[in-house]
PDB file of C-alpha atoms in Angstrom:
ATOM      1  CA  MET A  29     102.871  78.459 122.044  1.00 47.00           C
ATOM      2  CA  THR A  30     101.655  76.068 124.736  1.00 43.00           C
ATOM      3  CA  ASP A  31     100.454  73.252 122.459  1.00 49.00           C
ATOM      4  CA  ARG A  32     103.333  70.770 122.294  1.00 57.00           C
ATOM      5  CA  GLN A  33     101.620  68.271 119.966  1.00 71.00           C
ATOM      6  CA  GLU A  34     103.352  67.317 116.717  1.00 80.00           C
ATOM      7  CA  PRO A  35     101.738  69.107 113.783  1.00 83.00           C
ATOM      8  CA  ALA A  36      99.656  67.077 111.333  1.00 94.00           C
ATOM      9  CA  ILE A  37     100.563  69.545 108.573  1.00 96.00           C
ATOM     10  CA  THR A  38     103.742  71.523 108.223  1.00 96.00           C
ATOM     11  CA  PHE A  39     103.490  74.166 105.479  1.00 97.00           C
ATOM     12  CA  ASP A  40     106.684  75.686 104.194  1.00 97.00           C
ATOM     13  CA  GLY A  41     105.910  79.193 103.058  1.00 97.00           C
ATOM     14  CA  ARG A  42     109.441  80.568 103.394  1.00 97.00           C
ATOM     15  CA  GLY A  43     110.254  83.064 100.682  1.00 97.00           C
ATOM     16  CA  LEU A  44     106.580  83.729  99.911  1.00 97.00           C
ATOM     17  CA  LEU A  45     104.920  87.128 100.434  1.00 95.00           C
ATOM     18  CA  CYS A  46     101.610  87.464 102.286  1.00 89.00           C
ATOM     19  CA  VAL A  47      99.021  86.916  99.586  1.00 93.00           C
ATOM     20  CA  THR A  48     100.810  84.013  97.939  1.00 96.00           C
ATOM     21  CA  LEU A  49     101.566  82.529 101.343  1.00 97.00           C
ATOM     22  CA  LEU A  50      97.904  82.634 102.372  1.00 97.00           C
ATOM     23  CA  LEU A  51      96.625  81.341  99.033  1.00 96.00           C
ATOM     24  CA  ARG A  52      98.941  78.365  99.137  1.00 97.00           C
ATOM     25  CA  LEU A  53      98.338  77.749 102.858  1.00 97.00           C
ATOM     26  CA  ARG A  54      94.568  77.735 102.193  1.00 96.00           C
ATOM     27  CA  ALA A  55      95.069  75.124  99.453  1.00 96.00           C
ATOM     28  CA  ALA A  56      97.301  73.017 101.630  1.00 97.00           C
ATOM     29  CA  ILE A  57      94.799  72.828 104.478  1.00 97.00           C
ATOM     30  CA  ALA A  58      91.570  72.633 102.347  1.00 94.00           C
ATOM     31  CA  ASP A  59      90.895  68.953 103.005  1.00 94.00           C
ATOM     32  CA  ALA A  60      92.260  68.740 106.554  1.00 96.00           C
ATOM     33  CA  PRO A  61      89.740  67.964 109.300  1.00 97.00           C
ATOM     34  CA  ALA A  62      88.767  70.327 112.086  1.00 97.00           C
ATOM     35  CA  GLY A  63      91.192  70.304 114.957  1.00 97.00           C
ATOM     36  CA  THR A  64      94.261  69.668 112.752  1.00 97.00           C
ATOM     37  CA  LEU A  65      97.395  71.292 114.121  1.00 97.00           C
ATOM     38  CA  VAL A  66      99.202  73.185 111.412  1.00 97.00           C
ATOM     39  CA  GLN A  67     102.686  74.658 111.540  1.00 96.00           C
ATOM     40  CA  VAL A  68     103.567  77.412 109.054  1.00 97.00           C
ATOM     41  CA  ARG A  69     107.106  78.301 108.202  1.00 96.00           C
ATOM     42  CA  ALA A  70     107.162  81.929 106.978  1.00 96.00           C
ATOM     43  CA  THR A  71     109.941  84.418 106.404  1.00 96.00           C
ATOM     44  CA  ASP A  72     107.702  87.313 105.264  1.00 96.00           C
ATOM     45  CA  PRO A  73     108.247  90.082 107.894  1.00 95.00           C
ATOM     46  CA  ALA A  74     104.462  90.648 107.915  1.00 95.00           C
ATOM     47  CA  ALA A  75     103.629  86.999 108.764  1.00 95.00           C
ATOM     48  CA  PRO A  76     103.447  87.640 112.567  1.00 94.00           C
ATOM     49  CA  LEU A  77     100.684  90.099 111.848  1.00 95.00           C
ATOM     50  CA  ASP A  78      99.042  88.560 108.775  1.00 96.00           C
ATOM     51  CA  LEU A  79      98.627  84.960 110.091  1.00 97.00           C
ATOM     52  CA  PRO A  80      96.664  85.895 113.223  1.00 97.00           C
ATOM     53  CA  ALA A  81      94.574  88.399 111.241  1.00 97.00           C
ATOM     54  CA  TRP A  82      93.763  85.772 108.585  1.00 97.00           C
ATOM     55  CA  CYS A  83      92.854  83.251 111.328  1.00 98.00           C
ATOM     56  CA  HIS A  84      90.574  85.824 112.912  1.00 97.00           C
ATOM     57  CA  LEU A  85      88.908  86.410 109.549  1.00 97.00           C
ATOM     58  CA  THR A  86      88.447  82.718 108.724  1.00 97.00           C
ATOM     59  CA  GLY A  87      87.759  81.446 112.211  1.00 97.00           C
ATOM     60  CA  HIS A  88      90.882  79.232 112.533  1.00 98.00           C
ATOM     61  CA  HIS A  89      92.628  79.397 115.876  1.00 98.00           C
ATOM     62  CA  TYR A  90      95.974  81.155 115.822  1.00 98.00           C
ATOM     63  CA  LEU A  91      98.266  79.568 118.465  1.00 97.00           C
ATOM     64  CA  GLY A  92     101.281  81.828 118.025  1.00 95.00           C
ATOM     65  CA  PRO A  93     104.973  81.339 117.332  1.00 94.00           C
ATOM     66  CA  VAL A  94     106.433  77.893 117.895  1.00 92.00           C
ATOM     67  CA  ALA A  95     109.238  77.839 120.424  1.00 82.00           C
ATOM     68  CA  ASP A  96     112.101  76.133 118.583  1.00 71.00           C
ATOM     69  CA  ASP A  97     115.479  77.022 117.255  1.00 59.00           C
ATOM     70  CA  THR A  98     114.027  79.318 114.561  1.00 70.00           C
ATOM     71  CA  ASP A  99     111.815  82.340 114.745  1.00 76.00           C
ATOM     72  CA  ASP A 100     109.885  81.768 111.550  1.00 92.00           C
ATOM     73  CA  THR A 101     107.409  79.041 112.555  1.00 95.00           C
ATOM     74  CA  TYR A 102     103.823  79.687 113.654  1.00 96.00           C
ATOM     75  CA  ALA A 103     101.028  77.350 114.656  1.00 96.00           C
ATOM     76  CA  LEU A 104      97.274  77.271 114.087  1.00 97.00           C
ATOM     77  CA  ARG A 105      94.480  74.871 114.720  1.00 98.00           C
ATOM     78  CA  LEU A 106      91.787  74.415 112.069  1.00 98.00           C
ATOM     79  CA  THR A 107      88.197  75.153 112.860  1.00 97.00           C
ATOM     80  CA  ALA A 108      85.226  73.001 111.774  1.00 96.00           C
ATOM     81  CA  ASP A 109      83.590  75.601 109.669  1.00 94.00           C
ATOM     82  CA  PRO A 110      86.021  78.283 108.421  1.00 95.00           C
ATOM     83  CA  ALA A 111      84.593  81.401 106.817  1.00 95.00           C
ATOM     84  CA  PRO A 112      85.324  81.369 103.085  1.00 93.00           C
ATOM     85  CA  THR A 113      87.523  83.944 101.411  1.00 92.00           C
ATOM     86  CA  ARG A 114      87.799  84.827  97.733  1.00 92.00           C
ATOM     87  CA  ALA A 115      89.867  82.409  95.654  1.00 90.00           C
ATOM     88  CA  ASP A 116      92.080  85.247  94.459  1.00 92.00           C
ATOM     89  CA  ALA A 117      92.112  87.391  97.580  1.00 92.00           C
ATOM     90  CA  PRO A 118      92.526  85.731 100.953  1.00 91.00           C
ATOM     91  CA  TRP A 119      91.695  88.989 102.758  1.00 89.00           C
ATOM     92  CA  HIS A 120      88.203  89.349 101.232  1.00 91.00           C
ATOM     93  CA  ARG A 121      84.935  87.405 101.673  1.00 91.00           C
ATOM     94  CA  PRO A 122      83.243  86.220  98.458  1.00 91.00           C
ATOM     95  CA  ALA A 123      80.583  88.501  97.027  1.00 89.00           C
ATOM     96  CA  GLY A 124      77.292  87.557  98.544  1.00 75.00           C
TER      97      GLY A 124
END
């Protein structure tokens, strides 16, 4: 990751599997303003694939892994107008 700014939000999702991780992350960032730098700690082996895919779906900007002494921290920057996803299913858009 090239962005060396301190994160405004650090979300600890270690021990959570993908769906729970994304549901809780979404709740944690719900009131944060656009441009907020978020670091996500995640130990789910699918996180390196799921986080960028979820960011692509919602419009948030995935910045990649954070270069530190661990390999379980990822960064993203919040967009001004994220696409909504279902309350119970972060991989699906709400019925129209």
